[in-house]
Coordinates of C-alpha atoms in Angstrom, one line a residue:
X1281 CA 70.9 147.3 138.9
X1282 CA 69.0 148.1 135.8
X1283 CA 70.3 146.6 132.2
X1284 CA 70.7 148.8 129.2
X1285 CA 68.0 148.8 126.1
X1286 CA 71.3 147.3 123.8
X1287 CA 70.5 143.8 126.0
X1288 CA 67.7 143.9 126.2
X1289 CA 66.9 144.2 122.2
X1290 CA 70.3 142.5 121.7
X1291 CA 68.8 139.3 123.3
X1292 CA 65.3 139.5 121.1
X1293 CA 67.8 139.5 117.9
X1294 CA 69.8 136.8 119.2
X1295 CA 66.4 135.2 119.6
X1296 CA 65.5 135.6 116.0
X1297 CA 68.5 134.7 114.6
X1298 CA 68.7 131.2 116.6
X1299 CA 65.1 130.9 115.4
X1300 CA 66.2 130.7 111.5
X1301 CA 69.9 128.6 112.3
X1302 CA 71.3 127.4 110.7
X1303 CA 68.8 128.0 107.3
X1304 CA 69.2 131.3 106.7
X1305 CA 70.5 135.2 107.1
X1306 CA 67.9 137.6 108.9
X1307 CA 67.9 140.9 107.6
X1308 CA 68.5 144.5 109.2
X1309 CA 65.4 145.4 107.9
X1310 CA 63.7 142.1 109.4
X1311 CA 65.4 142.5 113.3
X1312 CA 64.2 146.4 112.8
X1313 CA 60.9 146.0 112.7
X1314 CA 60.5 143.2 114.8
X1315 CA 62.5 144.4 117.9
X1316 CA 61.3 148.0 116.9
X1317 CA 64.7 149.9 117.2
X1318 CA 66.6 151.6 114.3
X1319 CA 68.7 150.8 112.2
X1320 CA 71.7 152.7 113.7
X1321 CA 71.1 151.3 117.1
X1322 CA 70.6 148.0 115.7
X1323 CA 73.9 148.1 113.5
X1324 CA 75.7 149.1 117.2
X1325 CA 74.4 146.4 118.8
X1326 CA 74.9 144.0 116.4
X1327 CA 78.7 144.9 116.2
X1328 CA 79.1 144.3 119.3
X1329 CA 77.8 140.8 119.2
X1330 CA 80.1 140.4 116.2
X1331 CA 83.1 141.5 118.0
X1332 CA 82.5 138.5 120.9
X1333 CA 81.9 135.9 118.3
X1334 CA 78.4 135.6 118.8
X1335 CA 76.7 137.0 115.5
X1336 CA 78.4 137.4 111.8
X1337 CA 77.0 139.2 109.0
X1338 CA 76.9 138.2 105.3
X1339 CA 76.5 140.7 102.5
X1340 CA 74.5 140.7 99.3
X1341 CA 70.9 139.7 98.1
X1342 CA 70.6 137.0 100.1
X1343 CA 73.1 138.7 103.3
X1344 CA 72.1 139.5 107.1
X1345 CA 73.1 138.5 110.3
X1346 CA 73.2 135.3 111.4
X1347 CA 74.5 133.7 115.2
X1348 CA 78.0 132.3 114.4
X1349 CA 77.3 129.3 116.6
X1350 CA 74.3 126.6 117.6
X1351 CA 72.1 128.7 119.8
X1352 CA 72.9 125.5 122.5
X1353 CA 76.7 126.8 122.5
X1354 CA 75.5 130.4 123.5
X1355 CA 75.0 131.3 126.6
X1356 CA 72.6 134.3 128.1
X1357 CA 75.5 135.5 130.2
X1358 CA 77.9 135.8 126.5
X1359 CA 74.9 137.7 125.3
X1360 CA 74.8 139.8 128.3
X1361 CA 78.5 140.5 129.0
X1362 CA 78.6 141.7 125.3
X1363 CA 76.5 143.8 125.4
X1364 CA 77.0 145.2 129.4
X1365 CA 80.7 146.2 129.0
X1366 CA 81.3 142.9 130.7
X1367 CA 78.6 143.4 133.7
X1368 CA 81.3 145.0 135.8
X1369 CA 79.6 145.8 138.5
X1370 CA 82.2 148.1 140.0
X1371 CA 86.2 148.2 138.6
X1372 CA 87.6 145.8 140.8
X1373 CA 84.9 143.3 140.9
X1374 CA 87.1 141.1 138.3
X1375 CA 90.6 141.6 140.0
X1376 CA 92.5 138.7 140.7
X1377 CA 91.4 139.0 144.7
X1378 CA 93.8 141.2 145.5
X1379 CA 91.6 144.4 145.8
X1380 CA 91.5 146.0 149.0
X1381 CA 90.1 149.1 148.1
X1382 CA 87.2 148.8 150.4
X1383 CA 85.8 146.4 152.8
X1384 CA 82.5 145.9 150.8
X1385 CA 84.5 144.8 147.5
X1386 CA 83.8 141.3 148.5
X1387 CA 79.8 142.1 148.4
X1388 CA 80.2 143.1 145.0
X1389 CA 82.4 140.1 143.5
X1390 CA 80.1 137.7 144.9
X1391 CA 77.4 139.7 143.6
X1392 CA 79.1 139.5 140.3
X1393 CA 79.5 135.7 140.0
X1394 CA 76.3 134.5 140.8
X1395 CA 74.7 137.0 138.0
X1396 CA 76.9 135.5 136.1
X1397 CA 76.4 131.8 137.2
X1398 CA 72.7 132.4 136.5
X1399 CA 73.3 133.8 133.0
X1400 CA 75.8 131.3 132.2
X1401 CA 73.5 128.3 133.2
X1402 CA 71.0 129.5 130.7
X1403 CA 71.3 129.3 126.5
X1404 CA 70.1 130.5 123.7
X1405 CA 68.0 127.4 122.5
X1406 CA 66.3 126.9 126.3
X1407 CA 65.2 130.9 125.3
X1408 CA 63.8 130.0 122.2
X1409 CA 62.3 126.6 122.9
X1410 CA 60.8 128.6 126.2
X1411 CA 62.2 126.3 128.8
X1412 CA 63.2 128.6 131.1
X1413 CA 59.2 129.7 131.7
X1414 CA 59.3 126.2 133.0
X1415 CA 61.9 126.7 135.9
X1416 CA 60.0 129.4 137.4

């Protein structure tokens, strides 16, 4: 399974942005150059991460985006999910159980909840304070 480029450099701006909360905004022009994407790709990502409650945006002189919540309170998986159409793995991998639609679909839900156990047990601030480097 390979992640998309929007996680990827969605997870560097989160990164940023938890690195200046709750002081201040961090500009387009700012997560641009440091993440090295443009500005229309960033300004996708970004809305997506807006739309799950993670980022918000402020206009003006002093405007940019900034996370809408403690970097504790954030998750890797929300991150991910937002960014990975959910990480559904294959269509009925979040069905209530009932799926029968081959015998392997059991593979691919368990598959699916420990990604997401791993990605959920991990935040934002043990990203930026590097405390995951010491777990492995």
């Amino acid at each position: 399974m390979k992640l998309s480029s929007k996680t990827h450099y969605g997870l560097m701006a989160c990164h940023i942005l938890g690195k200046n909360y709750p002081d201040k905004a961090v500009s387009a022009s700012t997560l641009e150059n440091y993440i090295s994407v443009s500005g229309k790709y960033l300004e996708k990502i970004m809305r997506m991460l807006s739309s799950r409650g993670i980022v918000t945006a402020s206009r003006g002189a002093s405007g940019g985006y900034f996370l809408a919540k403690p970097p504790v309170e954030i998750t890797v998986g929300e991150i991910v999910r937002a960014l990975e159409d959910d990480m559904e793995i294959i269509e009925c991998v979040k069905s209530d159980g009932k799926c029968k639609c081959c015998p392997s679909s059991i593979v691919w839900k368990k598959l699916y909840e420990g990604i997401n156990d791993i990605l959920d047990g991990m935040n934002l601030q043990q990203v930026i304070n590097g405390e995951l480097r010491k777990l492995w």
